[in-house]
Coordinates of C-alpha atoms in Angstrom, one line a residue:
M263 CA 27.0 -32.2 -22.7
T264 CA 25.3 -34.8 -20.6
E265 CA 21.6 -35.1 -21.3
H266 CA 19.3 -33.9 -18.6
E267 CA 15.6 -33.0 -18.3
H268 CA 15.3 -29.7 -20.1
Y269 CA 12.7 -26.9 -20.0
E270 CA 12.7 -23.6 -21.8
A271 CA 12.4 -21.8 -18.5
I272 CA 13.1 -22.8 -14.9
V273 CA 11.7 -20.6 -12.2
V274 CA 13.0 -21.2 -8.6
G275 CA 10.6 -20.0 -6.0
C276 CA 6.8 -19.5 -6.2
G277 CA 6.4 -16.2 -4.3
P278 CA 5.1 -13.1 -6.0
G279 CA 8.2 -12.7 -8.2
G280 CA 8.4 -16.3 -9.3
A281 CA 4.7 -16.7 -9.8
T282 CA 4.4 -13.7 -12.0
A283 CA 7.5 -14.7 -14.0
A284 CA 6.1 -18.2 -14.5
A285 CA 2.6 -16.9 -15.4
T286 CA 3.9 -14.4 -17.9
L287 CA 6.1 -17.0 -19.5
A288 CA 3.4 -19.6 -19.7
R289 CA 0.9 -17.1 -21.2
N290 CA 3.5 -16.5 -23.9
G291 CA 3.7 -20.3 -24.6
V292 CA 7.0 -20.9 -22.9
E293 CA 7.5 -24.3 -21.4
T294 CA 8.0 -23.5 -17.8
L295 CA 9.0 -25.5 -14.7
V296 CA 8.6 -24.0 -11.2
L297 CA 10.6 -25.4 -8.3
E298 CA 9.4 -24.6 -4.8
R299 CA 11.3 -25.8 -1.7
G300 CA 8.4 -25.6 0.7
V301 CA 5.7 -28.3 1.1
E302 CA 3.5 -25.6 -0.4
A303 CA 4.2 -22.1 -1.7
G304 CA 4.1 -19.7 1.3
S305 CA 5.2 -22.3 3.9
K306 CA 8.7 -20.8 3.8
N307 CA 7.8 -17.2 3.2
V308 CA 7.3 -14.3 5.7
S309 CA 6.2 -10.7 5.1
G310 CA 5.1 -7.7 7.1
G311 CA 3.1 -7.3 4.9
V312 CA 1.2 -5.0 2.5
I313 CA 1.2 -5.5 -1.2
Y314 CA 0.8 -2.4 -3.3
A315 CA -0.5 -1.8 -6.8
E316 CA 1.2 1.3 -8.1
E317 CA -0.4 3.5 -10.7
S318 CA 3.0 3.9 -12.5
A319 CA 3.9 0.2 -12.6
P320 CA 3.6 -1.6 -15.9
Y321 CA 2.1 -4.6 -14.1
T322 CA 0.1 -5.2 -10.9
I323 CA -0.6 -8.5 -9.4
D324 CA -4.3 -8.3 -10.1
D325 CA -3.4 -7.6 -13.8
L326 CA -1.8 -11.0 -13.9
F327 CA -4.1 -12.8 -11.5
P328 CA -7.6 -11.1 -11.8
D329 CA -9.1 -12.9 -8.8
F330 CA -6.2 -12.1 -6.5
R331 CA -7.7 -9.5 -4.2
E332 CA -10.8 -11.5 -3.5
A333 CA -9.1 -14.9 -3.1
A334 CA -5.7 -14.1 -1.6
S335 CA -5.5 -10.9 0.3
E336 CA -6.7 -9.9 3.8
R337 CA -8.0 -6.2 4.0
P338 CA -7.7 -3.1 1.9
I339 CA -5.4 -0.7 3.7
T340 CA -7.1 2.7 3.8
H341 CA -5.5 4.6 6.7
N342 CA -1.8 4.9 7.7
Y343 CA -0.3 6.3 10.9
I344 CA 3.1 6.7 12.6
H345 CA 3.4 6.9 16.4
N346 CA 6.4 8.7 17.9
I347 CA 7.0 7.3 21.4
A348 CA 8.8 8.6 24.5
G349 CA 8.0 6.5 27.5
E350 CA 4.2 6.6 27.8
K351 CA 3.9 9.8 25.7
V352 CA 2.9 9.4 22.0
K353 CA 2.6 11.9 19.2
T354 CA 0.8 10.5 16.1
F355 CA 1.0 11.7 12.5
D356 CA -1.2 10.7 9.6
L357 CA 0.8 9.0 6.8
T358 CA -2.1 8.4 4.4
D359 CA -0.8 10.9 1.8
I360 CA 2.5 9.2 1.2
H361 CA 0.9 5.7 1.2
E362 CA -1.7 6.9 -1.4
H363 CA 1.0 8.5 -3.6
D364 CA 1.2 6.6 -6.9
T365 CA -1.1 3.9 -5.3
E366 CA -4.0 2.3 -7.1
W367 CA -4.7 0.0 -4.1
A368 CA -2.9 -1.6 -1.2
D369 CA -3.9 -4.8 0.7
A370 CA -2.7 -6.5 3.8
V371 CA -1.6 -10.1 3.1
L372 CA -0.4 -13.3 4.8
R373 CA 2.1 -15.2 2.7
R374 CA 0.8 -18.8 3.2
K375 CA -2.6 -17.9 2.0
M376 CA -1.4 -15.6 -0.7
D377 CA 1.5 -17.7 -2.1
S378 CA -0.5 -21.0 -2.0
H379 CA -3.2 -19.3 -4.1
L380 CA -0.6 -18.1 -6.6
E381 CA 0.9 -21.6 -6.7
R382 CA -2.4 -23.2 -7.7
R383 CA -3.0 -20.6 -10.5
V384 CA 0.6 -20.9 -11.8
H385 CA 0.4 -24.7 -11.8
E386 CA -2.7 -24.5 -14.0
L387 CA -1.0 -22.1 -16.4
T388 CA 2.4 -23.9 -16.6
R389 CA 0.8 -27.3 -17.1
E390 CA -0.7 -26.1 -20.4
T391 CA 2.9 -25.5 -21.7
G392 CA 4.3 -28.9 -20.6
G393 CA 5.7 -27.7 -17.3
G394 CA 4.2 -27.3 -13.8
V395 CA 5.0 -26.6 -10.2
L396 CA 7.1 -29.1 -8.2
T397 CA 7.0 -28.5 -4.4
G398 CA 9.4 -29.9 -1.8
V399 CA 12.4 -29.4 -4.2
H400 CA 15.4 -27.4 -3.0
A401 CA 17.4 -25.9 -5.8
N402 CA 20.8 -25.7 -4.1
G403 CA 23.0 -24.3 -6.9
L404 CA 23.7 -23.6 -10.5
Y405 CA 24.7 -26.2 -13.2
R406 CA 27.4 -25.0 -15.6
E407 CA 28.9 -26.1 -18.9
D408 CA 32.6 -25.7 -19.6
S409 CA 34.2 -24.7 -23.0
E410 CA 34.3 -28.3 -24.0
G411 CA 30.6 -28.9 -23.4
R412 CA 31.0 -30.7 -20.1
A413 CA 28.4 -29.8 -17.5
R414 CA 28.9 -29.9 -13.8
P415 CA 27.4 -28.4 -10.6
S416 CA 29.0 -25.2 -9.4
N417 CA 29.9 -26.8 -6.1
E418 CA 31.5 -29.8 -7.6
S419 CA 35.3 -30.0 -7.1
S420 CA 37.0 -30.1 -10.5
G421 CA 40.1 -27.9 -10.2
Q422 CA 38.2 -25.1 -11.9
S423 CA 36.8 -22.0 -10.3
P424 CA 33.3 -22.7 -9.1
R425 CA 32.1 -19.9 -11.5
D426 CA 33.9 -21.1 -14.6
G427 CA 31.6 -22.0 -17.5
E428 CA 28.2 -21.1 -18.8
I429 CA 25.2 -21.4 -16.5
V430 CA 22.9 -24.0 -18.1
G431 CA 20.6 -25.1 -15.3
V432 CA 20.2 -25.9 -11.6
T433 CA 21.1 -28.6 -9.2
T434 CA 18.7 -29.8 -6.5
D435 CA 18.9 -32.0 -3.4
E436 CA 16.1 -34.2 -4.6
L437 CA 16.5 -34.6 -8.4
E438 CA 19.1 -34.9 -11.1
P439 CA 20.3 -31.5 -12.6
I440 CA 17.7 -29.7 -14.8
T441 CA 18.7 -27.5 -17.6
G442 CA 16.9 -24.6 -19.2
D443 CA 17.3 -21.7 -21.6
L444 CA 16.2 -19.3 -18.8
I445 CA 16.8 -19.7 -15.1
V446 CA 14.8 -17.3 -12.9
A447 CA 16.1 -17.0 -9.3
A448 CA 13.1 -16.0 -7.3
D449 CA 14.3 -17.9 -4.2
G450 CA 14.1 -15.0 -1.8
V451 CA 16.4 -12.9 0.3
N452 CA 18.6 -16.0 1.1
S453 CA 19.0 -16.9 -2.6
E454 CA 21.6 -19.6 -3.1
L455 CA 21.5 -19.1 -6.8
A456 CA 22.3 -15.4 -6.6
R457 CA 25.2 -16.1 -4.3
D458 CA 26.4 -19.1 -6.4
A459 CA 26.5 -16.7 -9.4
G460 CA 28.5 -14.1 -7.5
L461 CA 25.8 -11.5 -8.1
M462 CA 24.8 -11.1 -4.4
D463 CA 26.8 -11.5 -1.2
W464 CA 26.3 -11.3 2.6
D465 CA 29.4 -9.4 3.5
E466 CA 27.9 -6.1 5.0
P467 CA 25.4 -6.2 7.9
D468 CA 24.5 -2.5 7.2
E469 CA 23.0 -3.5 3.9
W470 CA 20.3 -5.6 5.6
F471 CA 17.4 -5.4 8.0
Q472 CA 16.0 -8.1 10.2
G473 CA 12.3 -8.3 10.7
V474 CA 10.6 -10.2 13.5
K475 CA 6.8 -10.6 13.7
A476 CA 4.0 -12.1 15.7
I477 CA 0.6 -12.9 14.3
V478 CA -2.0 -12.1 16.9
D479 CA -5.5 -13.6 16.8
M480 CA -8.5 -11.3 17.3
P481 CA -12.0 -12.0 18.5
E482 CA -14.8 -11.8 15.9
G483 CA -15.6 -8.2 15.2
A484 CA -12.8 -6.9 17.4
I485 CA -10.8 -5.3 14.6
E486 CA -13.8 -3.3 13.4
E487 CA -14.7 -2.2 16.9
R488 CA -11.2 -1.4 18.3
F489 CA -9.9 0.4 15.2
D490 CA -13.3 2.0 14.5
I491 CA -13.2 0.8 10.8
A492 CA -15.6 -1.0 8.5
A493 CA -15.2 -4.6 7.5
D494 CA -13.8 -3.5 4.1
R495 CA -11.2 -1.1 5.6
G496 CA -7.8 -1.6 7.2
E497 CA -5.0 0.3 8.8
T498 CA -1.2 0.3 9.2
H499 CA 0.5 1.7 12.2
L500 CA 4.3 2.4 12.5
F501 CA 6.2 3.0 15.8
S502 CA 9.5 4.7 16.5
G503 CA 11.2 6.5 19.4
D504 CA 12.8 5.4 22.7
L505 CA 10.9 2.1 22.7
Y506 CA 13.9 0.4 21.1
E507 CA 16.8 1.5 23.2
G508 CA 18.7 3.2 20.4
V509 CA 18.5 0.3 17.9
R510 CA 17.9 1.8 14.5
G511 CA 14.5 0.7 13.1
G512 CA 10.9 0.7 14.1
G513 CA 7.7 -1.3 14.6
F514 CA 4.6 -2.0 12.6
L515 CA 1.0 -3.2 13.0
Y516 CA -1.2 -4.3 10.0
T517 CA -4.8 -5.3 10.2
N518 CA -5.6 -8.6 8.5
E519 CA -9.0 -10.1 8.1
S520 CA -9.2 -11.5 11.6
T521 CA -5.6 -11.2 12.9
L522 CA -3.0 -8.5 13.4
S523 CA 0.6 -8.6 12.1
I524 CA 2.7 -6.9 14.7
G525 CA 6.5 -6.7 14.6
N526 CA 9.7 -4.8 14.3
V527 CA 12.3 -4.2 11.5
F528 CA 15.8 -3.1 12.5
H529 CA 19.1 -2.5 10.7
L530 CA 21.1 -5.6 11.3
D531 CA 24.3 -3.9 12.1
S532 CA 22.5 -1.9 14.8
I533 CA 21.2 -5.1 16.4
V534 CA 24.8 -6.5 16.5
E535 CA 26.3 -3.2 17.8
E536 CA 23.7 -2.8 20.6
R537 CA 23.7 -6.6 21.4
A538 CA 20.0 -6.3 21.3
E539 CA 17.7 -9.2 22.1
V540 CA 15.2 -8.8 19.3
V541 CA 12.5 -10.9 21.0
D542 CA 12.7 -8.5 24.0
L543 CA 12.2 -5.5 21.6
L544 CA 9.1 -7.3 20.1
D545 CA 7.7 -7.8 23.6
A546 CA 8.4 -4.1 24.4
L547 CA 6.1 -3.2 21.5
L548 CA 3.4 -5.7 22.3
T549 CA 3.2 -4.6 25.9
H550 CA 3.4 -0.8 25.4
P551 CA 0.2 0.8 26.7
L552 CA -0.5 2.4 23.3
L553 CA -1.3 -1.1 21.9
A554 CA -3.6 -2.0 24.9
Q555 CA -6.5 -0.3 23.1
W556 CA -6.1 -2.8 20.2
I557 CA -4.9 -6.1 21.5
G558 CA -6.4 -6.2 25.0
G559 CA -5.0 -8.5 27.5
D560 CA -6.8 -11.6 28.8
E561 CA -7.7 -12.9 25.4
Y562 CA -4.2 -12.2 23.9
E563 CA -3.2 -15.1 21.7
E564 CA -0.3 -15.4 19.3
L565 CA -0.7 -17.7 16.4
E566 CA 2.8 -17.6 15.0
Y567 CA 6.2 -16.1 15.5
S568 CA 8.6 -15.6 12.5
A569 CA 11.6 -13.6 11.3
K570 CA 13.3 -12.8 8.0
L571 CA 16.1 -10.7 6.5
V572 CA 15.1 -7.7 4.4
P573 CA 17.5 -6.2 1.8
D574 CA 18.0 -2.5 2.0
S575 CA 17.6 -1.9 -1.7
K576 CA 19.1 1.7 -1.5
K577 CA 22.4 -0.1 -0.9
V578 CA 22.1 -3.6 -2.1
A579 CA 19.7 -3.8 -5.1
H580 CA 21.7 -5.3 -7.9
P581 CA 22.1 -2.8 -10.8
S582 CA 22.3 -5.5 -13.4
P583 CA 20.7 -8.7 -11.9
T584 CA 21.7 -11.2 -14.6
E585 CA 24.5 -13.5 -15.7
G586 CA 24.1 -15.5 -18.9
R587 CA 20.8 -17.5 -18.7
L588 CA 20.3 -16.5 -15.0
V589 CA 18.1 -13.6 -13.9
L590 CA 17.2 -12.5 -10.4
V591 CA 13.9 -11.1 -9.3
G592 CA 12.5 -9.8 -6.0
D593 CA 14.4 -10.2 -2.8
A594 CA 16.9 -12.4 -4.6
A595 CA 18.0 -9.2 -6.4
G596 CA 17.6 -7.0 -3.4
Q597 CA 14.5 -5.3 -4.9
M598 CA 13.0 -4.3 -1.5
Q599 CA 12.1 -0.6 -1.1
A600 CA 12.6 0.4 2.5
Q601 CA 12.6 4.1 2.8
G602 CA 11.3 5.4 6.1
P603 CA 7.6 4.6 6.3
L604 CA 7.6 3.3 2.7
I605 CA 8.0 -0.5 2.9
K606 CA 7.4 -2.0 -0.6
G607 CA 8.8 -5.2 -1.9
M608 CA 6.2 -7.6 -3.2
N609 CA 4.9 -5.2 -5.8
H610 CA 8.4 -4.7 -7.2
A611 CA 8.9 -8.5 -7.3
V612 CA 5.6 -8.7 -9.3
T613 CA 6.8 -6.1 -11.8
A614 CA 10.3 -7.7 -12.1
G615 CA 8.8 -11.2 -12.6
A616 CA 6.5 -10.0 -15.3
L617 CA 9.3 -8.1 -17.0
V618 CA 11.4 -11.2 -17.1
G619 CA 8.6 -13.1 -18.8
E620 CA 8.1 -10.4 -21.3
A621 CA 11.8 -10.0 -22.0
F622 CA 12.3 -13.8 -22.6
A623 CA 9.2 -13.9 -24.9
V624 CA 10.6 -11.1 -27.0
A625 CA 14.0 -12.7 -27.2
R626 CA 12.6 -16.1 -28.0
S627 CA 10.4 -14.7 -30.8
R628 CA 13.6 -13.2 -32.4
G629 CA 15.5 -16.5 -32.0
D630 CA 18.0 -15.2 -29.5
T631 CA 17.1 -16.2 -26.0
A632 CA 20.6 -15.3 -24.8
T633 CA 19.5 -11.6 -24.9
A634 CA 16.7 -12.1 -22.4
G635 CA 18.8 -11.0 -19.4
E636 CA 20.0 -7.8 -20.9
R637 CA 16.4 -7.0 -22.1
Y638 CA 15.1 -7.6 -18.6
V639 CA 17.6 -5.2 -17.1
K640 CA 16.8 -2.5 -19.7
K641 CA 13.1 -2.9 -18.8
L642 CA 13.9 -2.4 -15.1
Y643 CA 15.3 1.0 -15.9
D644 CA 12.9 2.0 -18.6
E645 CA 9.9 1.2 -16.4
G646 CA 11.4 3.2 -13.5
V647 CA 11.8 0.2 -11.1
M648 CA 15.5 0.9 -10.4
A649 CA 14.8 4.6 -9.8
K650 CA 12.3 3.7 -7.1
I651 CA 14.3 1.0 -5.2
R652 CA 17.8 2.6 -5.6
P653 CA 17.2 6.4 -5.8
A654 CA 20.2 8.4 -7.0
A655 CA 19.4 11.1 -4.5
Y656 CA 20.2 8.8 -1.6
D657 CA 23.6 7.8 -3.0
Q658 CA 24.4 11.5 -3.3
S659 CA 23.2 12.6 0.1
R660 CA 24.4 9.7 2.3
K661 CA 28.0 10.8 2.0
V662 CA 27.1 13.8 4.1
T663 CA 24.1 12.8 6.1
E664 CA 25.5 9.4 7.2
H665 CA 29.0 10.7 8.0
R666 CA 29.6 9.9 11.7
R667 CA 30.5 13.5 12.6
A668 CA 27.4 14.9 10.8
A669 CA 25.1 12.3 12.4
S670 CA 26.4 13.1 15.8
L671 CA 26.0 16.8 15.2
T672 CA 22.4 16.3 14.1
D673 CA 21.6 14.3 17.2
R674 CA 23.1 17.0 19.4
L675 CA 21.2 19.7 17.6
V676 CA 17.9 17.9 18.1
E677 CA 18.6 17.6 21.8
S678 CA 19.7 21.2 22.2
S679 CA 17.4 24.0 23.4
V680 CA 17.7 25.7 20.0
G681 CA 16.8 22.5 18.2
R682 CA 13.8 21.8 20.5
A683 CA 12.5 25.3 19.8
G684 CA 12.9 24.9 16.1
L685 CA 11.2 21.5 16.4
D686 CA 8.2 23.0 18.2
V687 CA 7.7 25.4 15.2
L688 CA 7.9 22.6 12.7
V689 CA 5.5 20.3 14.6
N690 CA 3.0 23.1 15.3
S691 CA 3.0 24.3 11.7
G692 CA 2.4 20.9 10.3
A693 CA 5.8 20.8 8.6
V694 CA 6.9 17.6 10.3
E695 CA 3.8 15.7 9.1
R696 CA 4.3 17.1 5.6
L697 CA 7.9 15.9 5.6
Y698 CA 6.8 12.4 6.7
N699 CA 4.5 12.4 3.7
S700 CA 7.1 13.5 1.2
P701 CA 8.3 10.7 -1.0
R702 CA 11.4 12.8 -2.0
M703 CA 12.3 13.3 1.7
M704 CA 11.9 9.6 2.4
Q705 CA 14.3 8.7 -0.4
V706 CA 17.1 10.6 1.2
L707 CA 16.3 9.7 4.9
P708 CA 19.7 8.8 6.4
D709 CA 20.2 5.5 8.2
T710 CA 21.3 7.1 11.5
T711 CA 19.8 7.2 15.0
T712 CA 18.3 10.7 14.3
P713 CA 15.2 9.7 12.3
Y714 CA 14.7 6.4 14.1
A715 CA 15.2 7.3 17.7
T716 CA 16.4 10.8 18.6
L717 CA 13.9 12.9 16.6
P718 CA 10.8 10.7 17.3
T719 CA 11.7 10.7 21.0
A720 CA 12.0 14.5 21.1
I721 CA 8.8 15.0 19.2
A722 CA 6.9 12.7 21.6
E723 CA 8.5 14.3 24.7
R724 CA 7.4 17.8 23.8
H725 CA 4.2 17.2 21.9
G726 CA 2.9 13.7 22.8
E727 CA -0.1 12.8 24.8
R728 CA 0.3 10.5 27.8
I729 CA -1.3 7.1 27.4
T730 CA -3.3 6.3 30.5
E731 CA -4.3 2.7 29.6
E732 CA -2.3 -0.1 31.1
S733 CA -1.2 -3.2 29.1
T734 CA -2.1 -6.6 30.6
V735 CA -0.6 -8.5 27.6
E736 CA 1.7 -11.3 28.6
P737 CA 3.5 -12.5 25.4
P738 CA 4.6 -16.1 25.2
T739 CA 8.2 -16.9 26.1
L740 CA 10.6 -17.4 23.2
E741 CA 10.7 -21.2 24.0
E742 CA 6.9 -21.3 23.7
R743 CA 7.0 -19.4 20.4
I744 CA 9.6 -21.7 18.9
G745 CA 7.7 -24.7 20.3
D746 CA 4.5 -23.6 18.6
L747 CA 6.1 -23.6 15.2
T748 CA 5.9 -26.6 12.9
Y749 CA 9.2 -28.3 12.0
D750 CA 10.3 -31.2 9.9
T751 CA 13.7 -31.6 11.3
D752 CA 16.6 -32.6 9.2
I753 CA 18.9 -34.3 11.7
G754 CA 22.2 -35.3 10.3
N755 CA 22.1 -32.6 7.6
P756 CA 22.9 -29.3 9.3
H757 CA 22.1 -26.4 7.0
I758 CA 24.4 -24.0 9.0
V759 CA 28.0 -24.6 9.7
V760 CA 30.0 -22.0 11.8
E761 CA 33.4 -21.6 10.2
D762 CA 34.6 -19.1 12.8
D763 CA 33.7 -20.5 16.3
S764 CA 35.3 -17.7 18.2
W765 CA 33.4 -16.1 21.1
E766 CA 33.2 -12.8 19.2
A767 CA 32.0 -14.1 15.8
S768 CA 29.7 -17.0 16.8
G769 CA 28.5 -15.1 19.8
A770 CA 27.4 -12.2 17.6
A771 CA 25.5 -14.6 15.5
V772 CA 23.8 -16.1 18.5
T773 CA 22.9 -12.7 20.0
A774 CA 21.3 -11.5 16.8
C775 CA 19.5 -14.7 16.1
P776 CA 15.7 -14.3 16.6
V777 CA 15.4 -17.8 18.0
S778 CA 18.4 -17.8 20.3
A779 CA 16.8 -19.5 23.3
K780 CA 18.7 -21.4 26.0
G781 CA 16.7 -24.4 27.1
F782 CA 14.9 -25.2 23.9
G783 CA 16.5 -28.5 22.8
G784 CA 19.9 -26.9 23.3
G785 CA 19.1 -23.8 21.3
C786 CA 21.4 -21.0 20.4
Y787 CA 22.8 -18.9 23.2
R788 CA 26.1 -17.6 24.7
E789 CA 26.9 -17.0 28.3
E790 CA 29.8 -16.6 30.7
V791 CA 29.8 -19.4 33.2
R792 CA 31.7 -19.1 36.5
S793 CA 32.5 -22.3 38.4
N794 CA 35.0 -22.7 41.2
G795 CA 36.5 -19.4 40.5
H796 CA 37.0 -20.2 36.9
E797 CA 35.2 -18.3 34.2
E798 CA 34.3 -20.0 30.9
R799 CA 32.7 -18.7 27.8
V800 CA 30.1 -21.0 26.3
V801 CA 28.5 -20.7 22.9
S802 CA 25.7 -23.1 21.8
F803 CA 24.7 -23.2 18.2
D804 CA 21.9 -25.5 17.2
S805 CA 20.4 -25.1 13.6
Q806 CA 17.4 -27.4 14.2
P807 CA 15.0 -24.8 15.9
C808 CA 15.7 -22.3 13.1
V809 CA 13.4 -20.0 11.2
E810 CA 15.9 -19.8 8.3
C811 CA 16.2 -16.0 8.3
G812 CA 19.9 -16.0 7.4
T813 CA 21.0 -13.5 10.1
C814 CA 23.9 -15.7 11.2
A815 CA 25.3 -15.9 7.7
I816 CA 25.7 -12.1 7.6
V817 CA 27.0 -11.4 11.1
A818 CA 29.4 -14.4 11.3
D819 CA 31.5 -16.6 9.1
T820 CA 29.1 -19.5 8.3
T821 CA 28.3 -21.9 5.5
W822 CA 24.6 -21.4 5.1
T823 CA 22.1 -23.2 2.9
H824 CA 18.4 -23.9 3.1
P825 CA 17.3 -27.2 4.4
R826 CA 16.4 -29.9 1.9
G827 CA 13.0 -29.5 0.3
G828 CA 10.1 -29.6 2.7
K829 CA 12.5 -29.8 5.7
G830 CA 13.0 -27.2 8.5
V831 CA 10.4 -24.7 9.6
E832 CA 6.9 -24.5 8.1
F833 CA 4.9 -21.3 8.5
E834 CA 1.1 -21.6 8.7
Q835 CA 0.6 -17.8 8.4
G836 CA 3.7 -16.3 6.9

């Protein structure tokens, strides 16, 4: 085997999963190198986002980083609500019970602030073992060794299958291959290592959500005044109903220290089916009169626009996220719990990362590091992580509840006079609010239009109060939002190549793209142009003004990689 720089453990990505894996490994004396493709951890990461500390979890982030809450989070989240919307009528339910279930604490976070803090702490810890954190390094694939001891990158042409041979390390755009006894893929929802290993794929749009978010600046003291909360309190608000024109999903608002995170999360297949313009749906939320009480009008200022893919763990979380020396944690393994109003991912990444470190330390102490992966998987099940993110009850119920005929029948029932009468009884008795607060019910909630659109709309129509305030918010145009982002362009090295350039395939990718904007340096768009009686279909696909969400890789046939280390978009908030 060719000699390369070698570490006991290589961790790719310094988000919560990678950081906790690296910290746990380092505290067990394992020589650990962390590779982060951003100029700083968090510069490539986006979240809603609230991080939870669950009472049942073996690890919480403040267990591993004791100063975390004081140094890296925004506000404690103490109240939770969901707003069912029909036009200007709104019916609100309190969701605090379900959010406090199995919860020690929950804090709003912004990823640039949070992850950069974790990076600094991890660098201190890993330096003590002979490792450290390298930023601006893009790990683009796996390094393998064949049966004769010859090593090669997975993407190197050799006449062999790309996945032949044992995984021994990683390749990067910036450095020579690096080998390790353990490779932790914590490189996020668009993990190139997970796809290189064949453990994850992007074949089914119905297994993914797309989230789009705006960070809204707030005047000093405005959050406390407008939400009627103390400085050490915070709130989450969710939104569903007819606001989204039948697209399956909903909106969110989280109070940060001095800003608001406001956005939508939709099933990706529904965005494509409805040919929805996601930026228009974001603006529909921002300008709804319900939000006028919180975000005002004249002083409205957006600090950042962003988007990301979110794995639907009920369908896509890998049941055994390991191959040889490689293990997957967090979004790279699909470990994102999205069950109705329960949106939890970072806490599961924290647990998974710590369990990886623990598993490798045990395997190493017994002189058999090759068993680290299977030990990690066993811990995921023993500690109840898999039961939370991929509940068996959902797999059993979805065969009935998500059948097209059953879903259509349920919608018709809700809209019938009998259904409306029954709904009145359930709302008036408090049963609907109790169901919203039932973890068991949320585990089996079907991915159909009924819970996202039909039912919330019916609830608001019959039981909602009319909002009398008028919104004067004028959101920026998409071109302005893209223009306000920071980019280090990588001209000449496109990270997206469309393999199927048909109107249907590439057009679907452009329509679902959260930065598809004609007029912004070319941008991504599709249109039908009529000239001199001749109609022409035009698709423009430009990967430079890109937020690297990966949407196009799922809805169209593309070759998709991250830009080189430090290149592409840089998020200041995240």
